[in-house]
Amino acid sequence: MKRLSEVFDATLHAVEKGKEEIFHIYETTKSETQRLEKELTFLNLELSETIKKVDLQHKKEKHMRQKLLEVNKNFQIYNEQQMLDAYSEAKDSQLELKLLQSKELQLRVRRDEIERSLKNLEGTVKQAENLISQISLAISLLRDGITEISQRYSDDQKKEIALRIMKAQEEERRRVAREVHDGP
């Protein structure tokens, strides 16, 4: 009977420890999800502002190109400095547009990465919640089972149950090891 009690206690302790580890994973994942949600909110605001800037700069760049065409077309009425200024303004406007478009692209890529990460993390949070619930049920059943077994079964039956529990523990350790090795 003492050995059976030790096996039950060890099993219960192992399951409770597993629950704590899963809860830690849940908490870490939940806080990372919240951090990424805040980052996504900020990123969406920045992206919206950048898109507006790109639109404005695109109009400005188009205007500068038209001005440059006008200066080139009517070169006889513009002096050399005016021509250089028109060329320089058009070039600067074009460069600014390219920089803003590049920033917009980078923000979109980062937003997409965060959205994918959030989707994965939310799946992990749900899995952890389900596991915690299942483990809580297992702990409750184990506690109830210890009391019931000690009251109901003979010593030989208790030994048989203890052997089955140890075998189940070993199978569970192998299953968890496979999952950890292979990934979710």
mmCIF file of C-alpha atoms in Angstrom:
data_model
loop_
_atom_site.group_PDB
_atom_site.id
_atom_site.type_symbol
_atom_site.label_atom_id
_atom_site.label_comp_id
_atom_site.label_asym_id
_atom_site.label_seq_id
_atom_site.Cartn_x
_atom_site.Cartn_y
_atom_site.Cartn_z
ATOM 1 C CA MET A 1 0.000 0.000 0.000
ATOM 2 C CA LYS A 2 2.856 2.345 0.808
ATOM 3 C CA ARG A 3 4.406 1.810 -2.650
ATOM 4 C CA LEU A 4 1.079 2.468 -4.358
ATOM 5 C CA SER A 5 0.697 5.668 -2.398
ATOM 6 C CA GLU A 6 4.225 6.716 -3.400
ATOM 7 C CA VAL A 7 3.473 5.988 -7.062
ATOM 8 C CA PHE A 8 0.273 8.017 -6.892
ATOM 9 C CA ASP A 9 2.057 10.883 -5.138
ATOM 10 C CA ALA A 10 4.855 10.845 -7.722
ATOM 11 C CA THR A 11 2.347 10.755 -10.567
ATOM 12 C CA LEU A 12 0.332 13.561 -9.049
ATOM 13 C CA HIS A 13 3.479 15.626 -8.504
ATOM 14 C CA ALA A 14 4.620 15.052 -12.106
ATOM 15 C CA VAL A 15 1.231 16.045 -13.481
ATOM 16 C CA GLU A 16 1.088 19.159 -11.274
ATOM 17 C CA LYS A 17 4.604 20.130 -12.373
ATOM 18 C CA GLY A 18 3.578 19.678 -16.009
ATOM 19 C CA LYS A 19 0.565 21.889 -15.386
ATOM 20 C CA GLU A 20 2.812 24.603 -13.915
ATOM 21 C CA GLU A 21 5.123 24.426 -16.932
ATOM 22 C CA ILE A 22 2.208 24.650 -19.339
ATOM 23 C CA PHE A 23 0.825 27.585 -17.353
ATOM 24 C CA HIS A 24 4.217 29.308 -17.648
ATOM 25 C CA ILE A 25 4.148 28.751 -21.420
ATOM 26 C CA TYR A 26 0.591 30.111 -21.463
ATOM 27 C CA GLU A 27 1.567 33.251 -19.517
ATOM 28 C CA THR A 28 4.651 33.902 -21.648
ATOM 29 C CA THR A 29 2.730 33.388 -24.870
ATOM 30 C CA LYS A 30 -0.150 35.554 -23.665
ATOM 31 C CA SER A 31 2.174 38.441 -22.780
ATOM 32 C CA GLU A 32 3.986 38.119 -26.132
ATOM 33 C CA THR A 33 0.592 38.203 -27.861
ATOM 34 C CA GLN A 34 -0.324 41.407 -26.024
ATOM 35 C CA ARG A 35 3.040 42.973 -26.893
ATOM 36 C CA LEU A 36 2.624 42.108 -30.569
ATOM 37 C CA GLU A 37 -0.948 43.443 -30.593
ATOM 38 C CA LYS A 38 0.321 46.795 -29.292
ATOM 39 C CA GLU A 39 3.119 46.795 -31.859
ATOM 40 C CA LEU A 40 0.616 45.974 -34.608
ATOM 41 C CA THR A 41 -1.630 48.861 -33.554
ATOM 42 C CA PHE A 42 1.318 51.275 -33.647
ATOM 43 C CA LEU A 43 2.514 49.810 -36.947
ATOM 44 C CA ASN A 44 -0.903 50.208 -38.566
ATOM 45 C CA LEU A 45 -0.988 53.872 -37.540
ATOM 46 C CA GLU A 46 2.508 54.431 -38.895
ATOM 47 C CA LEU A 47 1.617 52.599 -42.109
ATOM 48 C CA SER A 48 -1.496 54.723 -42.572
ATOM 49 C CA GLU A 49 0.537 57.913 -42.130
ATOM 50 C CA THR A 50 3.222 56.668 -44.508
ATOM 51 C CA ILE A 51 0.638 55.823 -47.175
ATOM 52 C CA LYS A 52 -0.709 59.385 -46.926
ATOM 53 C CA LYS A 53 2.835 60.748 -47.244
ATOM 54 C CA VAL A 54 3.486 58.525 -50.276
ATOM 55 C CA ASP A 55 0.324 59.817 -51.947
ATOM 56 C CA LEU A 56 1.260 63.435 -51.278
ATOM 57 C CA GLN A 57 4.843 62.901 -52.383
ATOM 58 C CA HIS A 58 3.669 61.147 -55.534
ATOM 59 C CA LYS A 59 1.623 64.242 -56.441
ATOM 60 C CA LYS A 60 4.558 66.520 -55.625
ATOM 61 C CA GLU A 61 6.943 64.374 -57.675
ATOM 62 C CA LYS A 62 4.544 64.424 -60.632
ATOM 63 C CA HIS A 63 4.274 68.224 -60.352
ATOM 64 C CA MET A 64 8.086 68.553 -60.234
ATOM 65 C CA ARG A 65 8.461 66.359 -63.338
ATOM 66 C CA GLN A 66 5.925 68.517 -65.173
ATOM 67 C CA LYS A 67 7.808 71.638 -64.099
ATOM 68 C CA LEU A 68 11.074 70.102 -65.341
ATOM 69 C CA LEU A 69 9.428 69.244 -68.679
ATOM 70 C CA GLU A 70 8.198 72.830 -68.923
ATOM 71 C CA VAL A 71 11.682 74.208 -68.210
ATOM 72 C CA ASN A 72 13.280 71.843 -70.747
ATOM 73 C CA LYS A 73 10.634 72.603 -73.357
ATOM 74 C CA ASN A 74 11.057 76.350 -72.950
ATOM 75 C CA PHE A 75 14.764 76.403 -72.149
ATOM 76 C CA GLN A 76 15.229 79.719 -73.943
ATOM 77 C CA ILE A 77 13.192 81.657 -71.328
ATOM 78 C CA TYR A 78 14.892 80.063 -68.276
ATOM 79 C CA ASN A 79 18.416 80.746 -67.156
ATOM 80 C CA GLU A 80 20.893 78.017 -66.261
ATOM 81 C CA GLN A 81 20.304 78.303 -62.499
ATOM 82 C CA GLN A 82 16.528 77.941 -62.925
ATOM 83 C CA MET A 83 17.102 74.864 -65.057
ATOM 84 C CA LEU A 84 19.449 73.345 -62.464
ATOM 85 C CA ASP A 85 16.979 74.130 -59.675
ATOM 86 C CA ALA A 86 14.112 72.479 -61.575
ATOM 87 C CA TYR A 87 16.247 69.403 -62.238
ATOM 88 C CA SER A 88 17.421 69.252 -58.610
ATOM 89 C CA GLU A 89 13.884 69.655 -57.216
ATOM 90 C CA ALA A 90 12.563 66.920 -59.513
ATOM 91 C CA LYS A 91 15.409 64.591 -58.546
ATOM 92 C CA ASP A 92 14.962 65.296 -54.797
ATOM 93 C CA SER A 93 11.227 64.775 -55.075
ATOM 94 C CA GLN A 94 11.763 61.479 -56.882
ATOM 95 C CA LEU A 95 14.272 60.323 -54.265
ATOM 96 C CA GLU A 96 11.924 61.243 -51.406
ATOM 97 C CA LEU A 97 9.122 59.287 -53.099
ATOM 98 C CA LYS A 98 11.348 56.207 -53.452
ATOM 99 C CA LEU A 99 12.346 56.421 -49.775
ATOM 100 C CA LEU A 100 8.731 56.699 -48.634
ATOM 101 C CA GLN A 101 7.679 53.806 -50.877
ATOM 102 C CA SER A 102 10.488 51.698 -49.450
ATOM 103 C CA LYS A 103 9.393 52.548 -45.911
ATOM 104 C CA GLU A 104 5.796 51.645 -46.781
ATOM 105 C CA LEU A 105 6.913 48.283 -48.143
ATOM 106 C CA GLN A 106 8.984 47.550 -45.023
ATOM 107 C CA LEU A 107 6.040 48.447 -42.779
ATOM 108 C CA ARG A 108 3.717 46.173 -44.763
ATOM 109 C CA VAL A 109 6.173 43.272 -44.541
ATOM 110 C CA ARG A 110 6.564 43.761 -40.778
ATOM 111 C CA ARG A 111 2.780 44.021 -40.341
ATOM 112 C CA ASP A 112 2.292 40.749 -42.214
ATOM 113 C CA GLU A 113 4.974 39.055 -40.077
ATOM 114 C CA ILE A 114 3.313 40.242 -36.874
ATOM 115 C CA GLU A 115 -0.110 39.088 -38.047
ATOM 116 C CA ARG A 116 1.271 35.611 -38.815
ATOM 117 C CA SER A 117 3.027 35.482 -35.444
ATOM 118 C CA LEU A 118 -0.154 36.552 -33.655
ATOM 119 C CA LYS A 119 -2.144 33.842 -35.394
ATOM 120 C CA ASN A 120 0.403 31.208 -34.308
ATOM 121 C CA LEU A 121 0.611 32.551 -30.756
ATOM 122 C CA GLU A 122 -3.164 32.656 -30.404
ATOM 123 C CA GLY A 123 -3.254 28.986 -31.430
ATOM 124 C CA THR A 124 -0.618 28.203 -28.801
ATOM 125 C CA VAL A 125 -2.602 30.092 -26.141
ATOM 126 C CA LYS A 126 -5.737 28.093 -26.969
ATOM 127 C CA GLN A 127 -3.788 24.823 -26.861
ATOM 128 C CA ALA A 128 -2.283 25.759 -23.499
ATOM 129 C CA GLU A 129 -5.715 26.674 -22.117
ATOM 130 C CA ASN A 130 -7.094 23.308 -23.259
ATOM 131 C CA LEU A 131 -4.120 21.420 -21.799
ATOM 132 C CA ILE A 132 -4.422 23.227 -18.465
ATOM 133 C CA SER A 133 -8.093 22.324 -18.348
ATOM 134 C CA GLN A 134 -7.389 18.675 -19.191
ATOM 135 C CA ILE A 135 -4.552 18.438 -16.691
ATOM 136 C CA SER A 136 -6.700 19.992 -13.965
ATOM 137 C CA LEU A 137 -9.267 17.302 -14.641
ATOM 138 C CA ALA A 138 -6.558 14.616 -14.545
ATOM 139 C CA ILE A 139 -5.273 15.936 -11.207
ATOM 140 C CA SER A 140 -8.773 15.886 -9.791
ATOM 141 C CA LEU A 141 -9.324 12.331 -11.023
ATOM 142 C CA LEU A 142 -5.971 11.224 -9.612
ATOM 143 C CA ARG A 143 -6.756 12.673 -6.204
ATOM 144 C CA ASP A 144 -10.173 11.050 -6.180
ATOM 145 C CA GLY A 145 -8.676 7.807 -7.491
ATOM 146 C CA ILE A 146 -6.121 7.584 -4.693
ATOM 147 C CA THR A 147 -8.821 7.792 -2.071
ATOM 148 C CA GLU A 148 -11.112 5.358 -3.854
ATOM 149 C CA ILE A 149 -8.391 2.787 -4.561
ATOM 150 C CA SER A 150 -7.117 2.743 -1.017
ATOM 151 C CA GLN A 151 -10.655 2.128 0.251
ATOM 152 C CA ARG A 152 -11.858 -0.327 -2.345
ATOM 153 C CA TYR A 153 -9.097 -2.652 -3.597
ATOM 154 C CA SER A 154 -7.029 -5.467 -2.125
ATOM 155 C CA ASP A 155 -3.237 -5.294 -1.914
ATOM 156 C CA ASP A 156 -2.780 -7.433 -5.060
ATOM 157 C CA GLN A 157 -5.188 -5.269 -7.001
ATOM 158 C CA LYS A 158 -3.405 -2.149 -5.776
ATOM 159 C CA LYS A 159 -0.067 -3.538 -7.001
ATOM 160 C CA GLU A 160 -1.589 -4.243 -10.415
ATOM 161 C CA ILE A 161 -2.964 -0.707 -10.564
ATOM 162 C CA ALA A 162 0.428 0.691 -9.547
ATOM 163 C CA LEU A 163 2.096 -1.230 -12.397
ATOM 164 C CA ARG A 164 -0.453 0.087 -14.898
ATOM 165 C CA ILE A 165 0.105 3.621 -13.661
ATOM 166 C CA MET A 166 3.874 3.306 -14.019
ATOM 167 C CA LYS A 167 3.442 1.921 -17.537
ATOM 168 C CA ALA A 168 1.089 4.780 -18.422
ATOM 169 C CA GLN A 169 3.591 7.287 -17.007
ATOM 170 C CA GLU A 170 6.349 5.860 -19.164
ATOM 171 C CA GLU A 171 4.146 5.945 -22.275
ATOM 172 C CA GLU A 172 3.212 9.556 -21.518
ATOM 173 C CA ARG A 173 6.888 10.506 -21.066
ATOM 174 C CA ARG A 174 7.658 8.962 -24.466
ATOM 175 C CA ARG A 175 4.723 10.761 -26.093
ATOM 176 C CA VAL A 176 5.777 14.121 -24.639
ATOM 177 C CA ALA A 177 9.384 13.500 -25.684
ATOM 178 C CA ARG A 178 8.213 12.773 -29.251
ATOM 179 C CA GLU A 179 6.091 15.931 -29.327
ATOM 180 C CA VAL A 180 8.930 18.047 -28.005
ATOM 181 C CA HIS A 181 11.342 16.512 -30.508
ATOM 182 C CA ASP A 182 8.986 16.673 -33.507
ATOM 183 C CA GLY A 183 7.388 20.007 -32.607
ATOM 184 C CA PRO A 184 3.684 20.868 -32.443
#
